[in-house]
Tab-separated table of C-alpha atoms in Angstrom:
chain	number	residue	atom	x	y	z
A	852	ASN	CA	118.783	88.994	111.950
A	853	ALA	CA	116.385	90.367	109.313
A	854	GLY	CA	113.865	91.995	111.710
A	855	VAL	CA	110.413	92.407	110.140
A	856	THR	CA	110.204	91.451	106.470
A	857	GLN	CA	107.266	92.464	104.317
A	858	THR	CA	106.583	91.282	100.780
A	859	PRO	CA	105.828	92.519	98.219
A	860	LYS	CA	107.114	96.093	98.435
A	861	PHE	CA	104.862	97.242	95.616
A	862	GLN	CA	101.696	95.736	94.147
A	863	VAL	CA	99.058	96.880	91.680
A	864	LEU	CA	95.701	95.115	91.716
A	865	LYS	CA	92.460	95.409	89.835
A	866	THR	CA	89.215	95.851	91.718
A	867	GLY	CA	87.918	92.487	92.883
A	868	GLN	CA	91.249	90.682	92.837
A	869	SER	CA	92.556	88.987	95.943
A	870	MET	CA	96.043	89.009	97.342
A	871	THR	CA	98.074	88.376	100.475
A	872	LEU	CA	100.636	90.698	102.005
A	873	GLN	CA	103.262	88.636	103.761
A	874	CYS	CA	104.904	89.572	107.054
A	875	ALA	CA	107.594	87.566	108.824
A	876	GLN	CA	109.725	88.356	111.863
A	877	ASP	CA	112.723	86.481	113.225
A	878	MET	CA	112.883	88.113	116.664
A	879	ASN	CA	110.545	85.689	118.446
A	880	HIS	CA	108.072	88.509	119.018
A	881	GLU	CA	104.702	87.502	120.389
A	882	TYR	CA	102.827	90.614	119.308
A	883	MET	CA	102.258	91.382	115.611
A	884	SER	CA	100.055	93.936	113.913
A	885	TRP	CA	99.079	95.454	110.587
A	886	TYR	CA	98.552	99.164	109.941
A	887	ARG	CA	97.601	101.131	106.890
A	888	GLN	CA	98.819	104.668	106.326
A	889	ASP	CA	96.987	107.168	104.170
A	890	PRO	CA	97.778	110.876	103.668
A	891	GLY	CA	96.295	112.921	106.505
A	892	MET	CA	95.016	109.830	108.313
A	893	GLY	CA	98.075	108.602	110.148
A	894	LEU	CA	98.595	104.927	110.948
A	895	ARG	CA	95.365	103.020	111.448
A	896	LEU	CA	95.339	99.590	113.061
A	897	ILE	CA	93.773	96.859	110.903
A	898	HIS	CA	94.321	93.640	112.876
A	899	TYR	CA	96.650	92.493	115.582
A	900	SER	CA	97.757	89.301	117.314
A	901	VAL	CA	99.131	88.738	120.813
A	902	GLY	CA	100.385	85.253	120.011
A	903	ALA	CA	100.099	82.255	117.716
A	904	GLY	CA	96.478	81.249	117.208
A	905	ILE	CA	95.103	84.562	118.514
A	906	THR	CA	93.961	87.490	116.373
A	907	ASP	CA	91.780	90.517	117.031
A	908	GLN	CA	90.331	93.441	115.124
A	909	GLY	CA	91.751	96.919	115.152
A	910	GLU	CA	90.209	100.215	114.025
A	911	VAL	CA	89.628	99.397	110.353
A	912	PRO	CA	89.299	95.595	109.933
A	913	ASN	CA	86.641	95.450	107.209
A	914	GLY	CA	87.852	93.931	103.945
A	915	TYR	CA	90.879	92.284	105.534
A	916	ASN	CA	91.547	88.860	107.042
A	917	VAL	CA	94.499	87.652	109.083
A	918	SER	CA	95.726	84.423	110.617
A	919	ARG	CA	98.575	83.592	112.988
A	920	SER	CA	99.437	79.927	112.649
A	921	THR	CA	103.070	80.445	113.702
A	922	THR	CA	104.874	82.967	115.902
A	923	GLU	CA	106.920	84.195	112.936
A	924	ASP	CA	104.266	84.883	110.280
A	925	PHE	CA	101.255	87.185	110.145
A	926	PRO	CA	99.812	87.433	106.610
A	927	LEU	CA	97.181	90.011	105.674
A	928	ARG	CA	94.616	88.937	103.082
A	929	LEU	CA	92.501	91.121	100.863
A	930	LEU	CA	89.695	88.908	99.583
A	931	SER	CA	88.215	91.338	97.047
A	932	ALA	CA	90.318	94.462	96.602
A	933	ALA	CA	88.654	97.870	96.372
A	934	PRO	CA	90.133	101.259	95.357
A	935	SER	CA	89.608	102.422	98.972
A	936	GLN	CA	92.266	99.890	99.976
A	937	THR	CA	94.948	101.760	98.053
A	938	SER	CA	97.432	102.573	100.782
A	939	VAL	CA	100.811	101.878	102.320
A	940	TYR	CA	100.670	98.892	104.651
A	941	PHE	CA	103.015	98.381	107.573
A	942	CYS	CA	103.515	95.239	109.585
A	943	ALA	CA	104.947	95.722	113.079
A	944	SER	CA	105.933	93.379	115.898
A	945	SER	CA	107.106	93.513	119.500
A	946	TYR	CA	107.802	91.331	122.501
A	947	SER	CA	104.990	90.414	124.813
A	948	VAL	CA	102.874	93.370	125.820
A	949	ALA	CA	103.346	92.322	129.425
A	950	SER	CA	107.045	93.114	129.123
A	951	GLY	CA	106.439	96.833	129.539
A	952	ALA	CA	107.452	99.296	126.858
A	953	ASN	CA	106.598	96.876	124.082
A	954	VAL	CA	108.345	98.911	121.388
A	955	LEU	CA	107.129	98.132	117.897
A	956	THR	CA	109.585	97.207	115.160
A	957	PHE	CA	108.140	98.076	111.767
A	958	GLY	CA	108.651	96.462	108.401
A	959	ALA	CA	109.649	98.616	105.424
A	960	GLY	CA	106.086	98.856	104.151
A	961	SER	CA	104.099	97.586	101.175
A	962	ARG	CA	102.604	100.079	98.744
A	963	LEU	CA	99.353	98.768	97.286
A	964	THR	CA	97.420	100.386	94.453
A	965	VAL	CA	93.956	99.136	93.518
A	966	LEU	CA	92.674	100.277	90.126
B	742	GLY	CA	86.468	105.004	121.204
B	743	GLN	CA	89.697	106.900	120.969
B	744	ASN	CA	90.776	110.346	119.878
B	745	ILE	CA	94.389	111.389	119.607
B	746	ASP	CA	95.104	114.938	118.449
B	747	GLN	CA	98.333	116.473	117.224
B	748	PRO	CA	99.048	119.578	115.148
B	749	THR	CA	99.276	118.739	111.473
B	750	GLU	CA	102.388	120.732	110.641
B	751	MET	CA	105.082	122.733	112.405
B	752	THR	CA	108.141	124.607	111.243
B	753	ALA	CA	111.271	125.547	113.142
B	754	THR	CA	114.800	126.795	112.602
B	755	GLU	CA	117.982	124.788	112.889
B	756	GLY	CA	119.385	124.998	116.424
B	757	ALA	CA	116.038	125.965	117.953
B	758	ILE	CA	113.754	124.062	120.336
B	759	VAL	CA	110.331	122.787	119.294
B	760	GLN	CA	107.526	121.247	121.330
B	761	ILE	CA	105.005	118.930	119.678
B	762	ASN	CA	101.830	118.426	121.692
B	763	CYS	CA	99.542	115.418	121.801
B	764	THR	CA	96.191	115.165	123.569
B	765	TYR	CA	94.288	111.941	123.865
B	766	GLN	CA	90.968	110.514	124.948
B	767	THR	CA	91.028	106.726	124.916
B	768	SER	CA	88.959	103.938	126.391
B	769	GLY	CA	91.944	102.845	128.448
B	770	PHE	CA	95.549	103.867	128.934
B	771	ASN	CA	98.599	101.680	129.216
B	772	GLY	CA	101.415	103.885	127.976
B	773	LEU	CA	102.187	106.583	125.409
B	774	PHE	CA	104.776	106.352	122.662
B	775	TRP	CA	106.424	108.768	120.277
B	776	TYR	CA	107.718	107.574	116.928
B	777	GLN	CA	109.638	109.385	114.197
B	778	GLN	CA	108.941	108.748	110.538
B	779	HIS	CA	110.997	110.154	107.693
B	780	ALA	CA	109.267	110.480	104.331
B	781	GLY	CA	109.025	107.141	102.557
B	782	GLU	CA	110.345	105.190	105.519
B	783	ALA	CA	108.944	103.146	108.387
B	784	PRO	CA	108.360	104.678	111.826
B	785	THR	CA	111.095	104.300	114.428
B	786	PHE	CA	110.722	104.459	118.205
B	787	LEU	CA	111.692	107.623	120.072
B	788	SER	CA	110.252	107.502	123.584
B	789	TYR	CA	107.814	105.883	125.989
B	790	ASN	CA	105.941	107.277	128.993
B	791	VAL	CA	103.657	105.337	131.290
B	792	LEU	CA	103.968	107.437	134.463
B	793	ASP	CA	103.535	111.188	134.795
B	794	GLY	CA	106.624	113.254	134.262
B	795	LEU	CA	109.498	113.873	131.926
B	796	GLU	CA	111.648	111.265	130.176
B	797	GLU	CA	114.864	112.605	128.700
B	798	LYS	CA	116.890	110.927	126.006
B	799	GLY	CA	119.627	113.058	124.545
B	800	ARG	CA	118.169	115.911	122.481
B	801	PHE	CA	114.663	114.460	122.810
B	802	SER	CA	112.409	114.592	125.868
B	803	SER	CA	108.840	113.466	126.351
B	804	PHE	CA	106.367	114.518	129.007
B	805	LEU	CA	103.154	112.889	130.164
B	806	SER	CA	100.219	114.047	132.292
B	807	ARG	CA	97.706	111.224	132.584
B	808	SER	CA	95.133	113.322	134.442
B	809	LYS	CA	95.090	115.844	131.580
B	810	GLY	CA	95.394	113.307	128.761
B	811	TYR	CA	98.366	115.265	127.490
B	812	SER	CA	101.877	114.614	126.281
B	813	TYR	CA	104.529	116.568	124.477
B	814	LEU	CA	107.739	115.761	122.646
B	815	LEU	CA	110.501	118.320	123.046
B	816	LEU	CA	113.277	118.455	120.474
B	817	LYS	CA	116.320	120.551	121.338
B	818	GLU	CA	119.188	121.804	119.172
B	819	LEU	CA	117.231	121.050	116.034
B	820	GLN	CA	119.092	119.626	113.078
B	821	MET	CA	118.045	119.403	109.451
B	822	LYS	CA	117.772	115.620	109.805
B	823	ASP	CA	114.987	116.148	112.377
B	824	SER	CA	112.657	117.093	109.508
B	825	ALA	CA	110.168	114.228	109.700
B	826	SER	CA	106.735	113.297	110.948
B	827	TYR	CA	106.325	112.688	114.659
B	828	LEU	CA	103.651	110.206	115.674
B	829	CYS	CA	101.999	110.053	119.070
B	830	ALA	CA	100.525	106.651	119.945
B	831	VAL	CA	98.557	105.385	122.946
B	832	ARG	CA	98.500	101.785	124.068
B	833	GLU	CA	95.060	100.943	125.289
B	834	VAL	CA	94.168	98.276	127.802
B	835	GLY	CA	93.805	95.210	125.608
B	836	ASP	CA	97.137	95.803	123.877
B	837	LYS	CA	96.052	97.875	120.881
B	838	LEU	CA	98.459	100.657	119.931
B	839	ILE	CA	96.514	103.546	118.403
B	840	PHE	CA	98.264	106.346	116.540
B	841	GLY	CA	97.402	109.973	116.076
B	842	THR	CA	97.570	111.501	112.614
B	843	GLY	CA	101.142	112.722	113.134
B	844	THR	CA	102.868	116.100	113.060
B	845	ARG	CA	105.032	116.981	110.083
B	846	LEU	CA	108.016	119.027	111.239
B	847	GLN	CA	110.077	121.024	108.782
B	848	VAL	CA	113.415	122.386	109.959
B	849	PHE	CA	114.847	125.318	108.021
B	850	PRO	CA	118.466	126.494	108.018
């Protein structure tokens, strides 16, 4: 049982490059989400999904795309990276929101630097 | 919109008690969470409140007042390993979990 797996752990990009941060969970969680964490800003919600085929925007969605074609995977795409996207990215998942406490399980994080 | 406020930093002494406050104004409310995050690591779940009152879990307790938009996390018998950031998060109607900026707690011997 691997939990939430994020890849890569570290990535350096040049401005304008594209890339995908991968997130996979093996807990059959319906809910998945992406956050970014910057010093002094806390965790900010980028996009989230309540189930396969359903995605929605969070607090800071601009510059990021997501898709949820399977229950297990929730990739985050940066189409044209900008220095403002330098951050630590966390993927998190939980059981159905309707199940009450809906505790998030976080991945280990992906540190992205955009030059 | 949403606004979740916590103190930025706190310090305390080993063995003491510390209370970390969180106030919130959100467009809906469907539960409040506290997470702990050690430097360089992912957040981990500490507590959950959806009804008013106190939830106790070992050395940690969390309190919620929905009418006041207020919660606190109480840490007793502080240990050095409790040095971490403590994140308050509100689940809004519509399933989004929104975090405050976090409180960095330093415990000194």
